[in-house]
Short mmCIF file of C-alpha atoms in Angstrom, two decimals:
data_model
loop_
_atom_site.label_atom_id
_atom_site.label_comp_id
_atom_site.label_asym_id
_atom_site.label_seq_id
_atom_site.Cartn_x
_atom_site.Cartn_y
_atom_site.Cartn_z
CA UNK A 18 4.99 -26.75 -5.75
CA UNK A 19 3.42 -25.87 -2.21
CA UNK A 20 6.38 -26.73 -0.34
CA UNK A 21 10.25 -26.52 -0.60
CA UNK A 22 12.07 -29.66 0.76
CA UNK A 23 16.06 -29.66 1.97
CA UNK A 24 16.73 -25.74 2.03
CA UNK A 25 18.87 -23.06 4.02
CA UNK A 26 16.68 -20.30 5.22
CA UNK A 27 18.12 -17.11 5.77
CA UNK A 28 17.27 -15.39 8.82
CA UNK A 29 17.48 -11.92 7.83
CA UNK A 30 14.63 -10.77 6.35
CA UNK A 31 14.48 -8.37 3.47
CA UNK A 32 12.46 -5.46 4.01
CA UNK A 33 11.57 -2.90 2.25
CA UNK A 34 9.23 0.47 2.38
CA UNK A 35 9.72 0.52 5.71
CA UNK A 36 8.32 -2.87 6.42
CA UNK A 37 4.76 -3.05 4.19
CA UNK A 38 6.77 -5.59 2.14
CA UNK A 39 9.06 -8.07 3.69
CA UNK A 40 10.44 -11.60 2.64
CA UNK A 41 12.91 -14.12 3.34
CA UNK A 42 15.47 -15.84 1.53
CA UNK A 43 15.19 -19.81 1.07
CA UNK A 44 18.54 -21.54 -1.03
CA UNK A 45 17.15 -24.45 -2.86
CA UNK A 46 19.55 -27.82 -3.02
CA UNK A 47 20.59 -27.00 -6.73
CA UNK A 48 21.87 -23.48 -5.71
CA UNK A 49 19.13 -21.43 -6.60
CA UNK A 50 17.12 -18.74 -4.67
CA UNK A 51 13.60 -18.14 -3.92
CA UNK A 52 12.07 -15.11 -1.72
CA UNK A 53 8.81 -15.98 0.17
CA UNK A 54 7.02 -12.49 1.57
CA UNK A 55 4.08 -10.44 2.23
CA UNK A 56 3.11 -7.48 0.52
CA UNK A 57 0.77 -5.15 2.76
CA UNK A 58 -1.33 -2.56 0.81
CA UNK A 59 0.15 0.37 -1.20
CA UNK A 60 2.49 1.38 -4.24
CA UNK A 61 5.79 0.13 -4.91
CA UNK A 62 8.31 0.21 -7.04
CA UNK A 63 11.08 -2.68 -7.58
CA UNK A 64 14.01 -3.55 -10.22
CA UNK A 65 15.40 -6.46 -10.15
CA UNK A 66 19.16 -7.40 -11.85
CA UNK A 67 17.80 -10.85 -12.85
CA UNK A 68 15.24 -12.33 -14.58
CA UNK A 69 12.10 -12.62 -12.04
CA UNK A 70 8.93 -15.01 -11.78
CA UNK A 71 7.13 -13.66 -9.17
CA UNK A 72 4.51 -15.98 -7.82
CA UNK A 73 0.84 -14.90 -6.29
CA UNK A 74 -0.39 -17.01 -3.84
CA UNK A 75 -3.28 -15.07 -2.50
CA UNK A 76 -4.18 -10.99 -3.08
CA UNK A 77 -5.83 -8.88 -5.04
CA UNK A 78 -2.73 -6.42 -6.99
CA UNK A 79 -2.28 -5.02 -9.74
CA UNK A 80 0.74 -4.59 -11.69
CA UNK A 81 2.63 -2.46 -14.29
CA UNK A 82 5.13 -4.72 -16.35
CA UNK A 83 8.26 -3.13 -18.15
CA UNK A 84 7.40 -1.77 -21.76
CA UNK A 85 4.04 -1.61 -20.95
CA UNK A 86 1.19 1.47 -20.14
CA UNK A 87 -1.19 -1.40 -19.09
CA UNK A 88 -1.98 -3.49 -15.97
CA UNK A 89 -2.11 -6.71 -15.13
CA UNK A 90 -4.73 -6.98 -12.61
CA UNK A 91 -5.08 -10.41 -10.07
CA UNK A 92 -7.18 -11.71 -7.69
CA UNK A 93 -5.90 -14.60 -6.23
CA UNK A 94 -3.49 -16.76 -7.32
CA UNK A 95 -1.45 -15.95 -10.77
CA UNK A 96 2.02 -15.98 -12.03
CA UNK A 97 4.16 -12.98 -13.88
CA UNK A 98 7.86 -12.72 -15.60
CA UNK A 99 9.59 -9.61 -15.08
CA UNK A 100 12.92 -9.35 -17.18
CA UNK A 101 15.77 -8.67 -15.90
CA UNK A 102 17.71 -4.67 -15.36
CA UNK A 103 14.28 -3.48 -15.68
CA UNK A 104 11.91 -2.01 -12.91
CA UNK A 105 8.03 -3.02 -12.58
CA UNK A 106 5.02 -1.29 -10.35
CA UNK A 107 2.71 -2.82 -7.76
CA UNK A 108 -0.03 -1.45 -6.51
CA UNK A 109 -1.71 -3.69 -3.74
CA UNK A 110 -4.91 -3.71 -2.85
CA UNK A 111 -5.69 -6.73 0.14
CA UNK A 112 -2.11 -8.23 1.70
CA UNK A 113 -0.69 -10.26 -0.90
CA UNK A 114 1.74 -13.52 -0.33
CA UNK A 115 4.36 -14.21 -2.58
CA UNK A 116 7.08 -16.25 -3.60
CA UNK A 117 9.62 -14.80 -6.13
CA UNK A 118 12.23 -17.44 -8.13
CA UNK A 119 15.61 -15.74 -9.62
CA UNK A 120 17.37 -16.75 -13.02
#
């Protein structure tokens, strides 16, 4: 989907590492959340409470999934799961836009 129709945006953003990674909320019509943001480059660190699909819509990243010694690397557009109560790595290497769902 390249565009969300009918939906509350928050104004506040999220931001986090002192603003190399920021996003907004959007609130979907059925009650559900997505986060839309830019990642600039760096290391980070995130858990998450819920179960996460994180959406790439442009970069180049790499990341470190729970459970796993491995990464993922992308260039471009791609799509990951991260489980939820765990805590996954990101290391970014061009700015990187992203949408995040919650379930």
């Amino acid at each position: 989907m390249s565009q969300f129709e009918q939906v509350t945006v928050i104004k506040e953003a999220n931001i986090y590492y002192e603003g190399k990674v920021t996003s907004r909320t959007v609130l979907l019509p059925d009650g559900s959340k997505v986060t839309l943001g830019i990642m600039m480059p760096g290391s980070y660190e995130f858990g998450t409470d819920q179960h996460e699909t994180m959406e790439i819509l442009s970069g180049q990243l790499s990341v470190q999934l729970p459970g796993s010694e491995e990464w993922l690397h992308i260039d471009g557009q791609s799509t990951f799961e991260v489980p939820a109560n765990t805590r996954f790595k990101l290391e970014i290497k061009t700015v990187t836009d992203y949408c995040c769902s919650y379930s």
